[in-house]
mmCIF file of C-alpha atoms in Angstrom:
data_model
loop_
_atom_site.group_PDB
_atom_site.id
_atom_site.type_symbol
_atom_site.label_atom_id
_atom_site.label_comp_id
_atom_site.label_asym_id
_atom_site.label_seq_id
_atom_site.Cartn_x
_atom_site.Cartn_y
_atom_site.Cartn_z
ATOM 1 C CA MET A 1 -26.622 8.840 4.518
ATOM 2 C CA THR A 2 -27.384 5.800 3.872
ATOM 3 C CA SER A 3 -27.501 3.987 7.255
ATOM 4 C CA ILE A 4 -26.858 0.309 8.268
ATOM 5 C CA VAL A 5 -27.616 -2.035 10.975
ATOM 6 C CA PHE A 6 -24.317 -4.741 10.994
ATOM 7 C CA MET A 7 -24.373 -8.234 12.838
ATOM 8 C CA GLY A 8 -21.562 -9.997 12.755
ATOM 9 C CA THR A 9 -19.328 -11.372 15.230
ATOM 10 C CA PRO A 10 -15.651 -12.780 14.811
ATOM 11 C CA ALA A 11 -12.064 -11.436 13.374
ATOM 12 C CA PHE A 12 -13.458 -11.775 10.022
ATOM 13 C CA SER A 13 -16.210 -9.076 10.371
ATOM 14 C CA ALA A 14 -14.256 -6.722 11.575
ATOM 15 C CA PRO A 15 -12.523 -5.022 8.554
ATOM 16 C CA ILE A 16 -15.924 -5.331 6.911
ATOM 17 C CA LEU A 17 -17.492 -3.166 9.741
ATOM 18 C CA THR A 18 -14.742 -1.024 9.504
ATOM 19 C CA ALA A 19 -14.762 -0.137 6.417
ATOM 20 C CA LEU A 20 -18.651 0.658 6.149
ATOM 21 C CA VAL A 21 -18.167 3.341 8.893
ATOM 22 C CA GLU A 22 -14.561 5.151 7.219
ATOM 23 C CA ASN A 23 -16.510 5.191 3.718
ATOM 24 C CA GLY A 24 -19.162 7.452 4.531
ATOM 25 C CA TYR A 25 -22.065 4.466 5.201
ATOM 26 C CA ASP A 26 -24.105 5.510 9.121
ATOM 27 C CA VAL A 27 -23.874 2.154 10.941
ATOM 28 C CA GLN A 28 -26.298 2.953 13.561
ATOM 29 C CA ALA A 29 -25.944 0.120 15.576
ATOM 30 C CA VAL A 30 -24.384 -3.734 15.869
ATOM 31 C CA VAL A 31 -25.468 -6.594 16.817
ATOM 32 C CA THR A 32 -23.247 -8.838 17.863
ATOM 33 C CA GLN A 33 -22.637 -12.111 20.682
ATOM 34 C CA PRO A 34 -22.811 -11.261 24.253
ATOM 35 C CA ASP A 35 -18.748 -11.168 25.723
ATOM 36 C CA ARG A 36 -17.648 -14.630 26.165
ATOM 37 C CA LYS A 37 -15.170 -16.010 28.945
ATOM 38 C CA VAL A 38 -11.802 -16.316 26.891
ATOM 39 C CA GLY A 39 -8.658 -18.066 28.266
ATOM 40 C CA ARG A 40 -7.483 -19.882 31.101
ATOM 41 C CA LYS A 41 -8.468 -16.491 33.605
ATOM 42 C CA HIS A 42 -11.412 -16.886 31.876
ATOM 43 C CA VAL A 43 -11.319 -13.418 31.160
ATOM 44 C CA LEU A 44 -14.711 -11.318 30.162
ATOM 45 C CA THR A 45 -13.672 -10.360 26.239
ATOM 46 C CA PRO A 46 -15.288 -8.667 23.824
ATOM 47 C CA THR A 47 -15.931 -9.834 20.675
ATOM 48 C CA PRO A 48 -13.730 -8.281 18.077
ATOM 49 C CA VAL A 49 -16.758 -6.743 16.468
ATOM 50 C CA LYS A 50 -18.091 -5.118 19.031
ATOM 51 C CA GLU A 51 -13.783 -3.666 19.968
ATOM 52 C CA VAL A 52 -15.036 -2.162 16.493
ATOM 53 C CA ALA A 53 -17.966 -0.314 17.725
ATOM 54 C CA LEU A 54 -16.666 0.985 20.591
ATOM 55 C CA LYS A 55 -13.990 2.642 18.771
ATOM 56 C CA TYR A 56 -16.506 4.557 16.418
ATOM 57 C CA ASP A 57 -19.092 5.248 19.433
ATOM 58 C CA ILE A 58 -21.572 2.768 17.503
ATOM 59 C CA GLU A 59 -24.767 1.271 19.485
ATOM 60 C CA VAL A 60 -23.980 -2.191 21.012
ATOM 61 C CA LEU A 61 -26.536 -5.209 21.350
ATOM 62 C CA GLN A 62 -25.763 -8.299 22.015
ATOM 63 C CA PRO A 63 -28.371 -11.031 22.399
ATOM 64 C CA GLU A 64 -27.805 -14.526 22.897
ATOM 65 C CA LYS A 65 -30.159 -15.109 20.705
ATOM 66 C CA ILE A 66 -31.813 -12.547 18.246
ATOM 67 C CA SER A 67 -35.294 -13.329 17.066
ATOM 68 C CA GLY A 68 -37.814 -12.228 19.626
ATOM 69 C CA SER A 69 -35.070 -10.567 21.348
ATOM 70 C CA PRO A 70 -35.982 -6.495 22.921
ATOM 71 C CA GLU A 71 -32.303 -5.877 20.283
ATOM 72 C CA MET A 72 -34.826 -7.332 17.570
ATOM 73 C CA GLU A 73 -37.607 -4.472 18.285
ATOM 74 C CA ARG A 74 -35.005 -1.844 17.837
ATOM 75 C CA VAL A 75 -33.646 -2.898 15.088
ATOM 76 C CA ILE A 76 -36.487 -2.429 14.241
ATOM 77 C CA GLU A 77 -37.332 0.871 15.269
ATOM 78 C CA LEU A 78 -34.560 2.359 13.459
ATOM 79 C CA ASN A 79 -35.749 1.297 10.856
ATOM 80 C CA PRO A 80 -32.128 1.315 8.925
ATOM 81 C CA ASP A 81 -31.977 1.406 4.302
ATOM 82 C CA PHE A 82 -29.595 -2.107 4.961
ATOM 83 C CA ILE A 83 -28.821 -5.027 7.372
ATOM 84 C CA VAL A 84 -25.828 -6.343 7.007
ATOM 85 C CA THR A 85 -24.684 -9.756 8.554
ATOM 86 C CA ALA A 86 -20.946 -11.238 7.967
ATOM 87 C CA ALA A 87 -21.074 -14.356 10.187
ATOM 88 C CA PHE A 88 -23.548 -13.529 12.935
ATOM 89 C CA GLY A 89 -24.575 -16.967 12.879
ATOM 90 C CA GLN A 90 -28.040 -16.955 13.707
ATOM 91 C CA PHE A 91 -31.079 -16.566 11.775
ATOM 92 C CA LEU A 92 -33.111 -13.649 11.276
ATOM 93 C CA PRO A 93 -36.858 -13.974 11.624
ATOM 94 C CA THR A 94 -38.589 -12.869 8.503
ATOM 95 C CA LYS A 95 -40.000 -9.071 10.933
ATOM 96 C CA LEU A 96 -36.752 -8.428 11.319
ATOM 97 C CA LEU A 97 -35.157 -8.840 7.139
ATOM 98 C CA LYS A 98 -38.127 -7.033 6.407
ATOM 99 C CA ALA A 99 -37.348 -3.722 8.519
ATOM 100 C CA ALA A 100 -34.230 -2.910 6.265
ATOM 101 C CA LYS A 101 -35.654 -0.248 3.775
ATOM 102 C CA ILE A 102 -33.665 -1.455 0.843
ATOM 103 C CA GLY A 103 -32.222 -4.350 1.413
ATOM 104 C CA ALA A 104 -30.993 -7.142 4.111
ATOM 105 C CA ILE A 105 -28.000 -8.961 3.156
ATOM 106 C CA ASN A 106 -25.119 -11.734 3.716
ATOM 107 C CA THR A 107 -21.432 -11.528 3.113
ATOM 108 C CA HIS A 108 -20.918 -15.594 2.776
ATOM 109 C CA ALA A 109 -18.009 -16.540 2.694
ATOM 110 C CA SER A 110 -18.349 -19.265 -0.488
ATOM 111 C CA LEU A 111 -18.922 -19.214 -3.828
ATOM 112 C CA LEU A 112 -22.248 -19.847 -3.480
ATOM 113 C CA PRO A 113 -25.069 -22.212 -3.497
ATOM 114 C CA LYS A 114 -21.480 -24.186 -2.578
ATOM 115 C CA TYR A 115 -21.354 -24.595 0.884
ATOM 116 C CA ARG A 116 -24.508 -23.179 2.509
ATOM 117 C CA GLY A 117 -23.945 -23.146 6.220
ATOM 118 C CA GLY A 118 -21.721 -22.523 9.034
ATOM 119 C CA ALA A 119 -17.811 -23.720 8.054
ATOM 120 C CA PRO A 120 -17.959 -23.302 4.164
ATOM 121 C CA VAL A 121 -14.062 -22.312 4.458
ATOM 122 C CA HIS A 122 -13.508 -25.867 6.766
ATOM 123 C CA TYR A 123 -14.919 -27.413 3.664
ATOM 124 C CA ALA A 124 -13.651 -25.641 1.250
ATOM 125 C CA ILE A 125 -10.077 -27.030 2.045
ATOM 126 C CA MET A 126 -10.937 -30.022 4.001
ATOM 127 C CA ASN A 127 -12.362 -31.010 0.234
ATOM 128 C CA GLY A 128 -9.084 -29.534 -0.762
ATOM 129 C CA ASP A 129 -10.625 -27.341 -3.597
ATOM 130 C CA ALA A 130 -7.754 -24.552 -5.237
ATOM 131 C CA GLU A 131 -10.629 -22.008 -4.633
ATOM 132 C CA THR A 132 -13.295 -20.008 -2.487
ATOM 133 C CA GLY A 133 -14.656 -16.855 -2.389
ATOM 134 C CA VAL A 134 -16.795 -14.681 -0.719
ATOM 135 C CA SER A 135 -20.731 -14.129 -1.877
ATOM 136 C CA ILE A 136 -22.834 -11.311 -1.938
ATOM 137 C CA MET A 137 -26.604 -11.763 -1.207
ATOM 138 C CA TYR A 138 -30.205 -11.145 -0.005
ATOM 139 C CA MET A 139 -31.150 -12.885 3.130
ATOM 140 C CA ILE A 140 -34.022 -15.176 2.884
ATOM 141 C CA LYS A 141 -36.261 -17.322 5.650
ATOM 142 C CA GLN A 142 -33.990 -20.327 4.054
ATOM 143 C CA MET A 143 -30.732 -20.535 5.649
ATOM 144 C CA ASP A 144 -27.937 -19.135 2.895
ATOM 145 C CA ALA A 145 -30.804 -19.025 -0.384
ATOM 146 C CA GLY A 146 -31.118 -15.714 -0.844
ATOM 147 C CA ASP A 147 -30.423 -14.542 -4.235
ATOM 148 C CA ILE A 148 -27.067 -13.557 -5.554
ATOM 149 C CA ILE A 149 -25.862 -10.499 -5.389
ATOM 150 C CA SER A 150 -21.923 -10.462 -6.233
ATOM 151 C CA VAL A 151 -19.187 -12.642 -6.251
ATOM 152 C CA ALA A 152 -15.237 -13.336 -5.554
ATOM 153 C CA LYS A 153 -12.987 -15.448 -6.078
ATOM 154 C CA THR A 154 -9.497 -16.153 -4.597
ATOM 155 C CA SER A 155 -6.926 -19.468 -4.542
ATOM 156 C CA ILE A 156 -6.576 -21.519 -1.914
ATOM 157 C CA LEU A 157 -2.962 -22.228 -1.555
ATOM 158 C CA PRO A 158 -1.190 -25.678 -0.022
ATOM 159 C CA THR A 159 -0.122 -23.689 2.756
ATOM 160 C CA ASP A 160 -3.506 -22.135 3.532
ATOM 161 C CA ASN A 161 -5.702 -22.736 6.857
ATOM 162 C CA VAL A 162 -8.866 -21.866 7.479
ATOM 163 C CA GLY A 163 -7.249 -18.969 9.801
ATOM 164 C CA THR A 164 -5.740 -17.647 6.987
ATOM 165 C CA MET A 165 -8.790 -18.479 4.169
ATOM 166 C CA PHE A 166 -9.846 -16.165 6.763
ATOM 167 C CA ASP A 167 -7.954 -13.433 7.017
ATOM 168 C CA LYS A 168 -7.393 -13.123 3.122
ATOM 169 C CA LEU A 169 -11.733 -13.514 2.766
ATOM 170 C CA SER A 170 -12.489 -10.976 4.902
ATOM 171 C CA LEU A 171 -10.548 -8.411 2.297
ATOM 172 C CA VAL A 172 -12.299 -10.026 -0.398
ATOM 173 C CA GLY A 173 -15.589 -9.358 1.303
ATOM 174 C CA ARG A 174 -15.012 -6.461 2.672
ATOM 175 C CA ASP A 175 -14.355 -4.811 -1.095
ATOM 176 C CA LEU A 176 -16.872 -7.007 -2.544
ATOM 177 C CA LEU A 177 -19.480 -5.113 -0.152
ATOM 178 C CA LEU A 178 -18.309 -1.462 -1.175
ATOM 179 C CA ALA A 179 -18.599 -2.844 -4.478
ATOM 180 C CA THR A 180 -22.102 -3.536 -4.510
ATOM 181 C CA LEU A 181 -23.524 -1.757 -1.792
ATOM 182 C CA PRO A 182 -23.402 1.757 -4.969
ATOM 183 C CA THR A 183 -25.113 -0.673 -7.303
ATOM 184 C CA LEU A 184 -28.261 -1.654 -4.908
ATOM 185 C CA ILE A 185 -28.621 1.772 -4.364
ATOM 186 C CA ASP A 186 -28.569 2.939 -7.864
ATOM 187 C CA GLY A 187 -30.987 0.397 -8.557
ATOM 188 C CA THR A 188 -28.204 -1.139 -11.233
ATOM 189 C CA ALA A 189 -27.538 -4.214 -9.027
ATOM 190 C CA LYS A 190 -28.294 -7.909 -11.008
ATOM 191 C CA PRO A 191 -29.164 -10.950 -8.403
ATOM 192 C CA VAL A 192 -29.632 -14.248 -10.177
ATOM 193 C CA ALA A 193 -31.410 -16.709 -8.612
ATOM 194 C CA GLN A 194 -28.934 -19.952 -6.974
ATOM 195 C CA ILE A 195 -29.289 -22.475 -8.947
ATOM 196 C CA GLU A 196 -31.085 -25.418 -6.485
ATOM 197 C CA ALA A 197 -29.729 -28.505 -7.810
ATOM 198 C CA ASP A 198 -26.056 -26.859 -7.734
ATOM 199 C CA ALA A 199 -26.119 -26.236 -3.678
ATOM 200 C CA THR A 200 -24.259 -28.332 -1.150
ATOM 201 C CA PHE A 201 -23.870 -27.893 2.412
ATOM 202 C CA SER A 202 -21.229 -27.065 5.439
ATOM 203 C CA PRO A 203 -22.690 -28.119 8.571
ATOM 204 C CA ASN A 204 -20.871 -26.748 11.576
ATOM 205 C CA ILE A 205 -18.448 -28.982 12.536
ATOM 206 C CA GLN A 206 -18.952 -31.780 15.298
ATOM 207 C CA PRO A 207 -16.461 -33.382 17.745
ATOM 208 C CA ALA A 208 -16.456 -36.596 15.914
ATOM 209 C CA GLN A 209 -14.830 -34.924 12.917
ATOM 210 C CA GLU A 210 -11.489 -33.621 14.546
ATOM 211 C CA GLN A 211 -10.223 -36.857 15.197
ATOM 212 C CA LEU A 212 -7.734 -37.929 12.258
ATOM 213 C CA ASP A 213 -8.800 -40.912 10.135
ATOM 214 C CA PHE A 214 -5.273 -42.866 9.283
ATOM 215 C CA THR A 215 -7.056 -45.146 6.543
ATOM 216 C CA ARG A 216 -7.318 -42.052 4.680
ATOM 217 C CA SER A 217 -4.132 -40.935 2.369
ATOM 218 C CA ALA A 218 -1.812 -38.588 3.299
ATOM 219 C CA GLN A 219 -2.500 -36.107 0.663
ATOM 220 C CA GLN A 220 -6.668 -36.154 2.831
ATOM 221 C CA LEU A 221 -5.129 -36.230 6.130
ATOM 222 C CA ASP A 222 -2.943 -32.288 5.291
ATOM 223 C CA TYR A 223 -6.586 -31.519 3.583
ATOM 224 C CA HIS A 224 -8.174 -31.844 6.869
ATOM 225 C CA VAL A 225 -5.171 -30.942 9.544
ATOM 226 C CA ARG A 226 -5.752 -27.525 7.827
ATOM 227 C CA GLY A 227 -9.075 -27.239 7.318
ATOM 228 C CA LEU A 228 -9.467 -27.329 11.162
ATOM 229 C CA PHE A 229 -6.424 -25.141 12.204
ATOM 230 C CA PRO A 230 -6.938 -22.959 14.131
ATOM 231 C CA PHE A 231 -10.039 -23.971 15.383
ATOM 232 C CA PRO A 232 -11.518 -26.420 16.642
ATOM 233 C CA THR A 233 -8.013 -27.960 15.754
ATOM 234 C CA ALA A 234 -7.779 -31.395 14.130
ATOM 235 C CA TYR A 235 -6.028 -34.324 16.737
ATOM 236 C CA MET A 236 -4.660 -37.834 17.271
ATOM 237 C CA LEU A 237 -4.253 -39.948 20.141
ATOM 238 C CA LEU A 238 -0.545 -40.766 20.547
ATOM 239 C CA ASN A 239 0.379 -43.351 22.529
ATOM 240 C CA GLY A 240 -3.208 -42.808 24.299
ATOM 241 C CA GLU A 241 -2.573 -38.936 24.730
ATOM 242 C CA ARG A 242 -4.983 -36.549 22.755
ATOM 243 C CA THR A 243 -2.381 -34.828 20.918
ATOM 244 C CA LYS A 244 -3.403 -32.002 18.404
ATOM 245 C CA VAL A 245 -2.211 -32.043 14.732
ATOM 246 C CA GLN A 246 -1.621 -28.250 13.949
ATOM 247 C CA GLY A 247 0.841 -28.484 10.619
ATOM 248 C CA VAL A 248 1.416 -32.007 8.450
ATOM 249 C CA SER A 249 3.326 -32.106 5.429
ATOM 250 C CA VAL A 250 2.976 -35.195 2.924
ATOM 251 C CA VAL A 251 6.084 -37.533 2.514
ATOM 252 C CA ALA A 252 7.453 -38.238 -0.810
ATOM 253 C CA GLU A 253 7.948 -41.802 -0.169
ATOM 254 C CA SER A 254 5.693 -44.769 0.248
ATOM 255 C CA THR A 255 5.068 -47.665 2.317
ATOM 256 C CA SER A 256 3.224 -50.916 3.248
ATOM 257 C CA ALA A 257 2.666 -50.375 6.523
ATOM 258 C CA GLU A 258 -1.098 -50.450 8.150
ATOM 259 C CA PRO A 259 -2.605 -46.700 8.257
ATOM 260 C CA GLY A 260 -2.051 -45.943 12.149
ATOM 261 C CA THR A 261 1.489 -47.118 12.076
ATOM 262 C CA VAL A 262 4.815 -44.884 13.111
ATOM 263 C CA VAL A 263 7.168 -45.622 10.267
ATOM 264 C CA LYS A 264 10.061 -43.208 11.508
ATOM 265 C CA LYS A 265 11.232 -41.532 14.392
ATOM 266 C CA THR A 266 14.285 -39.413 14.184
ATOM 267 C CA LYS A 267 15.197 -36.401 16.652
ATOM 268 C CA HIS A 268 13.027 -34.670 13.986
ATOM 269 C CA GLU A 269 11.073 -36.825 12.062
ATOM 270 C CA LEU A 270 7.209 -38.530 12.941
ATOM 271 C CA TRP A 271 5.972 -40.461 9.693
ATOM 272 C CA ILE A 272 2.922 -42.217 10.142
ATOM 273 C CA ALA A 273 1.446 -44.070 7.596
ATOM 274 C CA ALA A 274 -1.829 -43.641 6.102
ATOM 275 C CA GLY A 275 -4.020 -44.854 3.409
ATOM 276 C CA GLU A 276 -2.783 -45.655 -0.154
ATOM 277 C CA HIS A 277 -0.037 -46.386 0.892
ATOM 278 C CA SER A 278 0.854 -42.916 1.940
ATOM 279 C CA ILE A 279 3.300 -41.270 4.757
ATOM 280 C CA LEU A 280 2.206 -38.774 6.328
ATOM 281 C CA SER A 281 4.759 -36.097 8.707
ATOM 282 C CA ILE A 282 3.894 -34.309 11.738
ATOM 283 C CA ASP A 283 5.183 -31.161 11.862
ATOM 284 C CA GLN A 284 3.559 -29.265 14.300
ATOM 285 C CA LEU A 285 1.516 -30.497 16.980
ATOM 286 C CA GLN A 286 0.022 -29.747 20.558
ATOM 287 C CA PRO A 287 0.041 -32.410 23.319
ATOM 288 C CA ALA A 288 -3.193 -31.912 25.943
ATOM 289 C CA GLY A 289 -1.914 -29.543 28.320
ATOM 290 C CA LYS A 290 1.045 -28.151 27.251
ATOM 291 C CA PRO A 291 1.791 -24.950 24.438
ATOM 292 C CA LYS A 292 2.146 -25.886 20.548
ATOM 293 C CA MET A 293 6.015 -27.097 19.903
ATOM 294 C CA SER A 294 7.368 -28.376 17.049
ATOM 295 C CA VAL A 295 7.478 -32.638 16.317
ATOM 296 C CA THR A 296 11.431 -31.866 17.102
ATOM 297 C CA ASP A 297 10.998 -30.167 20.668
ATOM 298 C CA PHE A 298 8.364 -32.909 21.181
ATOM 299 C CA LEU A 299 10.611 -35.899 20.387
ATOM 300 C CA ASN A 300 12.884 -34.450 22.474
ATOM 301 C CA GLY A 301 10.752 -35.058 25.631
ATOM 302 C CA ASN A 302 8.794 -38.255 24.310
ATOM 303 C CA LYS A 303 12.083 -40.231 23.510
ATOM 304 C CA ALA A 304 11.148 -43.193 24.940
ATOM 305 C CA GLU A 305 7.429 -42.946 25.171
ATOM 306 C CA PHE A 306 6.298 -44.499 21.527
ATOM 307 C CA ALA A 307 8.805 -46.445 18.878
ATOM 308 C CA GLU A 308 8.301 -47.161 15.317
ATOM 309 C CA GLY A 309 6.310 -49.628 14.241
ATOM 310 C CA ASP A 310 3.568 -48.754 17.371
ATOM 311 C CA GLN A 311 0.357 -48.110 16.389
ATOM 312 C CA VAL A 312 -1.641 -44.520 16.731
ATOM 313 C CA ILE A 313 -5.131 -45.467 17.508
ATOM 314 C CA PHE A 314 -7.676 -44.134 14.923
#
């Protein structure tokens, strides 16, 4: 039986681990992030990958940092056929990569060499890409730069956001990995080197990127909101309050108002001028300290707080 040490943490990784177990692979151990406190009550919560591992009675290793840790030595001791990572979020030292008898491979949520790095799905949506996908690649010391073994593409729909795309890509990655592993085992896989000149990067999202810049067009803002939802989530300063923006749409009208101006406020609509004379409709939002709500509910509770002609700070 082919042995695997699996490394991953979020919900994206869980179906992939499940598929490995249920398709007969011997998952000797799972390496995942330590349990974290979640929510207002700070409940110590296991990662989605740990939950799967516990379900199948798999050994769980949870180092804060894998490099140089006792957990790394444990993986080396296991000497699996494969090390498989999926959204693990840490570099693996060469000593660890060499612990895999057949290979150490990564399930990366992008069409490499495009969007190497930690936030490929966010950038694909924020840049308005029509498609993305999953690449299975060999891991090397350089980030996401190893030879590509297999690729699967999928569309980004106008209604997709980071959450929906991760759900899709998790299943795409699961199926691609299951199709790829046998070719690595029997030696029929034909990896290809990445073209370095085509490489682009997707660094982790910084806090400054979360604030909407209304000098950009409404279409670009729509990409940006969907590219940051449900995490970390875009926001605007509305009447001085930091207000998360969770759903928007592009209005098929134009305006001469300065970007950031409230150009329409009714019981059910909140329109704000954006760049290139475009207009953005705010549809779902979350004021500080309050739950997510529709713009209708928000406007009902803030009838006198601001008016048409007011400026959103950007």
